[in-house]
Amino acid sequence: MTSLADWLAGQSVDPKLASTVASMAAASVEIAGVLRQAAIKGQVVLASGTNVQGEQQKALDVISNDIVLKHLRENAAVSILISEELEEAVHLSNDGKYIIATDPLDGSSNLDVNVTVGTIFSVLDAGKGMLQPGSAQLAAAYTAYGPATNLVLTFGTSVAVFTLDDVGVFQLTDDEVEVPPATSEFAINTARERFWDEATTTYVRENVVGESGRAGKRYNMRWVGSMVADVHRILMRGGIFLYPLDSETVTKGGRLRLLYEANPMAMLIETAGGRSTTGKQGILDVVPTAIHQRVPVILGSAEEVQRVEQLYSTSG
Ligand code: AHG
Ligand code: MN
Ligand code: MN
């Protein structure tokens, strides 16, 4: 068995970058423990506030954010924390070299039904400022809190999966994940169909036709409602995830957030051989103008994402 610590020691990356990732992994271990016991401790409740996006926070959103902050405060390598749950970026160590952008608890609407939720994070070079495109990410990862707790991590060359053991140590269980290029599963919130654009409508319509449709095969639809769970399934066995710009989200720029949802997931998927797009450009090419900026997200198996890109290029 190779532990996360041993694996990190063997990577040719700055040891301080490795220690930044290790701090986020330690936060994840603590969050996993909190989630396991949250119902017993009465923590599956709403918090008193709303976050910067005006969304009602759950107590566990706030607790997870506090856990991340505590772990990062202990690591002098971390300069700035950008979090979904904090309106402003938090300045940590003056000598820190790295920025963490994080969604401390993704999929929190699933907390009361014991469905997989996650922590997503991205690591950026603090010397280049907070508003960097996803292509500049130094590392990207998520932790999925499911039947097993999995940390899925990349420094941009390969994607590794670690599984949390029963003494709280992440052990390497897959060192080179590859997204199958073809798939017959798609993930989209079909309840939003009336808001969709032409490309999305056409793509989904082609799929539900089945054997007589464009791809000549039957598709299945899966939608967990936790991006971490949906992306994890796609990373492991193929598929496509779509949260496109639609007529309701258009004024906000999309639903999902660029710095701590779209970018890390796009880096993981692309490193594993998949593709990602907003419909108009690669997600990793989008230059942010604000830390909580939203973006349309389409990512997953290369062949399916290419089909959606083709539909966008012809639908104007
Ligand atoms: P968060 O819990 O961090 O706000 O993120 C929820 C996101 C994402 O996880 C998921 O894919 C999407 O919202 C679900 O959206 P719908 O409510 O439209 O299904
Ligand atoms: Mn989220
Ligand atoms: Mn969240």
Coordinates of C-alpha atoms and ligand atoms in Angstrom, one line a residue:
M1 CA 0.0 0.0 0.0
T2 CA 1.1 3.5 -0.8
S3 CA -0.2 6.2 1.5
L4 CA -0.9 9.8 0.3
A5 CA 2.1 11.1 2.2
D6 CA 4.5 8.5 0.6
W7 CA 3.0 9.2 -2.8
L8 CA 3.3 12.9 -2.4
A9 CA 7.0 12.5 -1.4
G10 CA 7.6 10.7 -4.7
Q11 CA 6.1 13.4 -6.9
S12 CA 8.4 15.9 -8.6
V13 CA 6.6 19.0 -7.3
D14 CA 7.6 21.7 -4.8
P15 CA 7.4 20.1 -1.3
K16 CA 5.4 23.1 -0.2
L17 CA 2.8 22.5 -2.9
A18 CA 2.6 18.9 -1.7
S19 CA 2.2 20.1 1.9
T20 CA -0.7 22.4 0.7
V21 CA -2.4 19.4 -0.8
A22 CA -1.7 17.4 2.3
S23 CA -3.4 20.1 4.5
M24 CA -6.5 20.0 2.3
A25 CA -6.5 16.2 2.6
A26 CA -6.3 16.4 6.3
A27 CA -9.2 18.8 6.3
S28 CA -11.1 16.2 4.2
V29 CA -10.4 13.5 6.8
E30 CA -11.9 15.7 9.5
I31 CA -14.9 16.6 7.4
A32 CA -15.5 12.9 6.6
G33 CA -15.6 12.3 10.4
V34 CA -18.0 15.2 11.0
L35 CA -20.4 14.0 8.2
R36 CA -20.5 10.5 9.6
Q37 CA -21.8 11.7 12.9
A38 CA -23.7 14.9 11.8
A39 CA -27.2 13.4 12.2
I40 CA -26.4 12.1 15.7
K41 CA -25.1 15.6 16.7
G42 CA -28.0 17.5 15.2
Q43 CA -25.9 19.2 12.6
V44 CA -28.0 18.4 9.6
V45 CA -29.8 21.7 9.9
L46 CA -29.8 25.1 8.2
A47 CA -27.3 27.7 9.3
S48 CA -28.4 31.2 10.2
G49 CA -26.8 32.9 7.2
T50 CA -26.7 32.9 3.4
N51 CA -23.5 32.8 1.5
V52 CA -22.2 35.4 -1.0
Q53 CA -24.3 33.9 -3.8
G54 CA -27.5 34.4 -1.6
E55 CA -27.8 30.6 -1.1
Q56 CA -29.0 29.4 2.3
Q57 CA -26.0 27.8 4.1
K58 CA -26.4 24.6 6.0
A59 CA -24.6 24.2 9.3
L60 CA -22.3 21.7 7.6
D61 CA -21.3 24.1 4.9
V62 CA -20.1 26.5 7.7
I63 CA -18.5 23.7 9.7
S64 CA -16.6 22.4 6.6
N65 CA -15.4 25.8 5.7
D66 CA -14.1 26.4 9.3
I67 CA -12.3 23.0 9.2
V68 CA -10.6 24.0 5.9
L69 CA -9.6 27.4 7.3
K70 CA -8.2 25.8 10.5
H71 CA -6.0 23.4 8.5
L72 CA -4.8 26.1 6.1
R73 CA -4.0 28.5 8.9
E74 CA -1.5 25.9 10.2
N75 CA 0.3 25.8 6.9
A76 CA 2.7 28.7 6.2
A77 CA 2.8 27.7 2.5
V78 CA -0.8 28.9 2.0
S79 CA -1.1 32.6 1.2
I80 CA -4.9 33.0 0.4
L81 CA -8.1 31.0 0.8
I82 CA -11.0 31.6 -1.7
S83 CA -14.1 29.8 -0.5
E84 CA -17.6 29.4 -1.8
E85 CA -18.7 30.2 1.8
L86 CA -16.7 33.4 2.2
E87 CA -17.5 36.6 0.4
E88 CA -13.9 37.9 0.5
A89 CA -10.7 36.0 0.1
V90 CA -8.9 35.3 3.4
H91 CA -5.2 36.4 3.6
L92 CA -3.3 33.8 5.5
S93 CA 0.6 33.6 5.6
N94 CA 2.5 36.5 4.2
D95 CA 5.2 34.1 3.0
G96 CA 2.8 31.7 1.5
K97 CA 3.3 30.7 -2.2
Y98 CA -0.1 29.1 -2.9
I99 CA -3.8 30.0 -3.2
I100 CA -6.5 27.5 -2.4
A101 CA -9.9 28.0 -4.1
T102 CA -12.4 25.6 -2.6
D103 CA -16.0 24.5 -2.4
P104 CA -15.7 23.1 1.1
L105 CA -19.0 21.1 0.8
D106 CA -20.4 20.4 -2.6
G107 CA -23.9 18.9 -3.0
S108 CA -25.1 20.1 0.4
S109 CA -28.7 19.8 -0.7
N110 CA -28.1 16.0 -0.5
L111 CA -27.0 16.1 3.2
D112 CA -30.3 15.2 4.7
V113 CA -30.6 12.1 2.5
N114 CA -27.2 10.6 3.0
V115 CA -26.1 10.8 -0.6
T116 CA -22.5 11.4 -1.6
V117 CA -21.2 15.0 -1.1
G118 CA -17.7 16.3 -1.5
T119 CA -15.0 18.9 -1.1
I120 CA -13.5 20.4 -4.3
F121 CA -10.3 22.4 -4.4
S122 CA -7.8 24.1 -6.8
V123 CA -4.2 25.2 -6.1
L124 CA -2.9 28.3 -7.8
D125 CA 0.5 30.2 -7.7
A126 CA 0.0 33.2 -5.3
G127 CA 2.5 35.2 -7.3
K128 CA 0.1 35.4 -10.2
G129 CA -2.9 36.8 -8.4
M130 CA -6.3 35.4 -7.7
L131 CA -7.9 35.7 -11.2
Q132 CA -6.0 33.1 -13.2
P133 CA -7.5 30.9 -15.9
G134 CA -7.9 27.2 -15.0
S135 CA -5.0 26.3 -17.3
A136 CA -2.7 27.9 -14.7
Q137 CA -3.8 25.5 -11.9
L138 CA -0.9 23.7 -10.2
A139 CA -3.1 21.0 -8.7
A140 CA -6.8 20.1 -8.6
A141 CA -8.7 17.6 -6.4
Y142 CA -11.9 16.6 -4.8
T143 CA -12.8 14.3 -2.0
A144 CA -16.0 12.3 -2.4
Y145 CA -17.7 11.3 0.9
G146 CA -19.6 8.2 -0.3
P147 CA -19.7 4.6 0.8
A148 CA -15.9 5.0 0.8
T149 CA -14.1 8.4 1.1
N150 CA -12.1 9.0 -2.1
L151 CA -9.5 11.7 -2.7
V152 CA -9.0 12.2 -6.4
L153 CA -5.9 14.3 -7.2
T154 CA -3.9 15.7 -10.1
F155 CA -0.8 17.8 -10.5
G156 CA -1.5 17.9 -14.3
T157 CA 0.2 14.7 -15.5
S158 CA -2.0 11.9 -14.2
V159 CA -5.0 11.4 -12.0
A160 CA -4.7 9.4 -8.8
V161 CA -7.4 8.0 -6.5
F162 CA -6.9 7.5 -2.8
T163 CA -9.2 5.7 -0.5
L164 CA -9.5 6.6 3.2
D165 CA -8.7 3.6 5.4
D166 CA -10.1 2.8 8.8
V167 CA -7.4 4.6 10.7
G168 CA -7.8 7.9 8.8
V169 CA -5.0 7.5 6.2
F170 CA -5.5 7.9 2.4
Q171 CA -4.2 4.9 0.5
L172 CA -3.5 4.9 -3.2
T173 CA -6.1 2.7 -5.0
D174 CA -5.8 3.9 -8.6
D175 CA -2.8 5.7 -10.0
E176 CA -3.8 6.4 -13.5
V177 CA -7.5 7.1 -14.1
E178 CA -8.6 7.5 -17.7
V179 CA -12.0 8.7 -18.8
P180 CA -13.4 6.3 -21.4
P181 CA -13.7 8.3 -24.6
A182 CA -17.2 7.0 -25.6
T183 CA -20.1 6.7 -23.2
S184 CA -23.8 6.1 -23.1
E185 CA -24.6 8.0 -19.9
F186 CA -25.4 11.7 -19.6
A187 CA -26.0 13.8 -16.5
I188 CA -28.2 17.0 -16.7
N189 CA -31.0 18.4 -14.6
T190 CA -33.8 17.6 -17.1
A191 CA -36.3 19.6 -15.0
R192 CA -34.7 22.7 -16.6
E193 CA -35.5 21.6 -20.2
R194 CA -37.8 24.6 -20.8
F195 CA -34.8 27.0 -20.1
W196 CA -32.3 25.1 -22.4
D197 CA -30.6 26.5 -25.5
E198 CA -30.7 24.9 -28.9
A199 CA -27.5 22.9 -28.6
T200 CA -28.4 21.4 -25.3
T201 CA -32.0 20.6 -26.4
T202 CA -30.7 18.9 -29.6
Y203 CA -28.0 16.9 -27.8
V204 CA -30.4 15.5 -25.2
R205 CA -33.1 14.8 -27.8
E206 CA -30.5 12.8 -29.9
N207 CA -29.6 10.7 -26.8
V208 CA -33.1 9.9 -25.7
V209 CA -34.1 8.6 -29.1
G210 CA -31.8 5.6 -28.5
E211 CA -30.8 3.1 -31.1
S212 CA -32.4 5.0 -34.0
G213 CA -30.7 8.3 -33.0
R214 CA -27.4 9.9 -34.1
A215 CA -25.1 7.6 -32.1
G216 CA -27.1 4.5 -32.8
K217 CA -27.1 3.4 -29.2
R218 CA -29.3 3.6 -26.1
Y219 CA -28.4 6.2 -23.4
N220 CA -29.1 6.3 -19.7
M221 CA -29.5 9.4 -17.6
R222 CA -28.0 9.9 -14.2
W223 CA -28.2 13.0 -12.0
V224 CA -27.1 12.9 -8.4
G225 CA -27.2 16.7 -7.8
S226 CA -23.8 16.7 -6.2
M227 CA -21.2 17.7 -8.8
V228 CA -18.6 15.6 -7.0
A229 CA -20.6 12.4 -7.2
D230 CA -21.6 13.0 -10.8
V231 CA -18.0 13.8 -11.9
H232 CA -16.6 10.9 -9.9
R233 CA -18.9 8.5 -11.8
I234 CA -17.9 10.0 -15.1
L235 CA -14.2 9.9 -14.3
M236 CA -14.4 6.3 -13.4
R237 CA -16.6 4.9 -16.1
G238 CA -17.3 7.6 -18.6
G239 CA -20.2 9.9 -19.2
I240 CA -21.0 13.6 -19.8
F241 CA -22.0 16.2 -17.2
L242 CA -23.9 19.3 -18.4
Y243 CA -24.9 22.5 -16.5
P244 CA -25.2 24.7 -19.5
L245 CA -26.0 28.4 -19.7
D246 CA -29.8 28.5 -19.9
S247 CA -32.4 31.3 -20.1
E248 CA -32.8 31.4 -16.3
T249 CA -29.0 31.3 -15.4
V250 CA -27.9 33.6 -18.3
T251 CA -27.8 36.8 -16.2
K252 CA -25.6 35.1 -13.6
G253 CA -23.3 33.6 -16.2
G254 CA -24.3 30.0 -15.3
R255 CA -24.9 27.9 -12.2
L256 CA -21.6 26.5 -11.2
R257 CA -18.6 28.5 -10.0
L258 CA -15.5 28.8 -12.1
L259 CA -12.7 28.9 -9.6
Y260 CA -13.7 26.2 -7.2
E261 CA -16.1 23.9 -9.1
A262 CA -15.6 24.1 -12.9
N263 CA -11.8 24.6 -13.0
P264 CA -10.6 21.8 -10.7
M265 CA -13.1 19.4 -12.3
A266 CA -12.1 20.4 -15.8
M267 CA -8.4 19.9 -14.9
L268 CA -9.1 16.4 -13.5
I269 CA -11.2 15.4 -16.5
E270 CA -8.8 16.7 -19.1
T271 CA -5.8 15.2 -17.4
A272 CA -7.6 11.9 -17.5
G273 CA -8.2 12.3 -21.2
G274 CA -11.6 13.8 -21.3
R275 CA -12.7 17.3 -22.5
S276 CA -14.4 20.3 -21.0
T277 CA -16.1 23.3 -22.5
T278 CA -18.5 26.2 -21.7
G279 CA -20.1 25.6 -25.1
K280 CA -18.1 28.5 -26.5
Q281 CA -14.6 27.9 -25.2
G282 CA -12.5 25.5 -23.1
I283 CA -13.3 26.0 -19.4
L284 CA -9.6 26.1 -18.6
D285 CA -9.2 29.1 -21.0
V286 CA -11.8 31.3 -19.3
V287 CA -10.0 34.3 -17.6
P288 CA -11.9 35.2 -14.4
T289 CA -13.0 38.7 -13.6
A290 CA -14.3 37.9 -10.1
I291 CA -13.6 35.2 -7.5
H292 CA -17.2 33.9 -7.3
Q293 CA -17.8 34.0 -11.1
R294 CA -20.1 31.4 -12.5
V295 CA -19.7 29.6 -15.8
P296 CA -21.5 27.1 -18.0
V297 CA -20.0 23.6 -17.5
I298 CA -20.0 20.7 -20.0
L299 CA -17.3 18.0 -19.3
G300 CA -16.6 14.3 -19.6
S301 CA -15.9 11.7 -22.2
A302 CA -14.2 13.2 -25.2
E303 CA -16.5 12.0 -28.0
E304 CA -19.7 13.2 -26.3
V305 CA -18.2 16.7 -25.3
Q306 CA -17.0 17.0 -29.0
R307 CA -20.6 16.4 -30.2
V308 CA -21.9 19.2 -27.9
E309 CA -19.1 21.5 -29.0
Q310 CA -20.1 20.8 -32.6
L311 CA -23.7 21.6 -31.9
Y312 CA -22.7 24.9 -30.2
S313 CA -20.5 25.9 -33.2
T314 CA -23.4 25.4 -35.6
S315 CA -26.2 26.9 -33.4
G316 CA -24.6 30.4 -33.2
Ligands
AHG1 P1 -23.3 23.5 -3.7 O1 -23.9 22.5 -2.8 O2 -21.8 23.7 -3.4 O3 -24.1 24.8 -3.7 O4 -23.3 22.9 -5.2 C1 -24.4 22.3 -5.7 C2 -24.3 22.3 -7.2 C3 -23.6 21.0 -7.7 O5 -23.1 20.2 -6.8 C4 -24.7 20.3 -8.5 O6 -24.2 19.7 -9.7 C5 -25.7 21.4 -8.8 O7 -25.5 22.4 -7.8 C6 -27.1 20.8 -8.7 O8 -28.0 21.7 -9.2 P2 -29.6 21.4 -9.3 O9 -30.1 21.9 -7.9 O10 -30.0 22.3 -10.4 O11 -29.8 19.9 -9.5
MN2 MN -20.8 23.1 -5.2
MN3 MN -20.7 24.1 -1.5

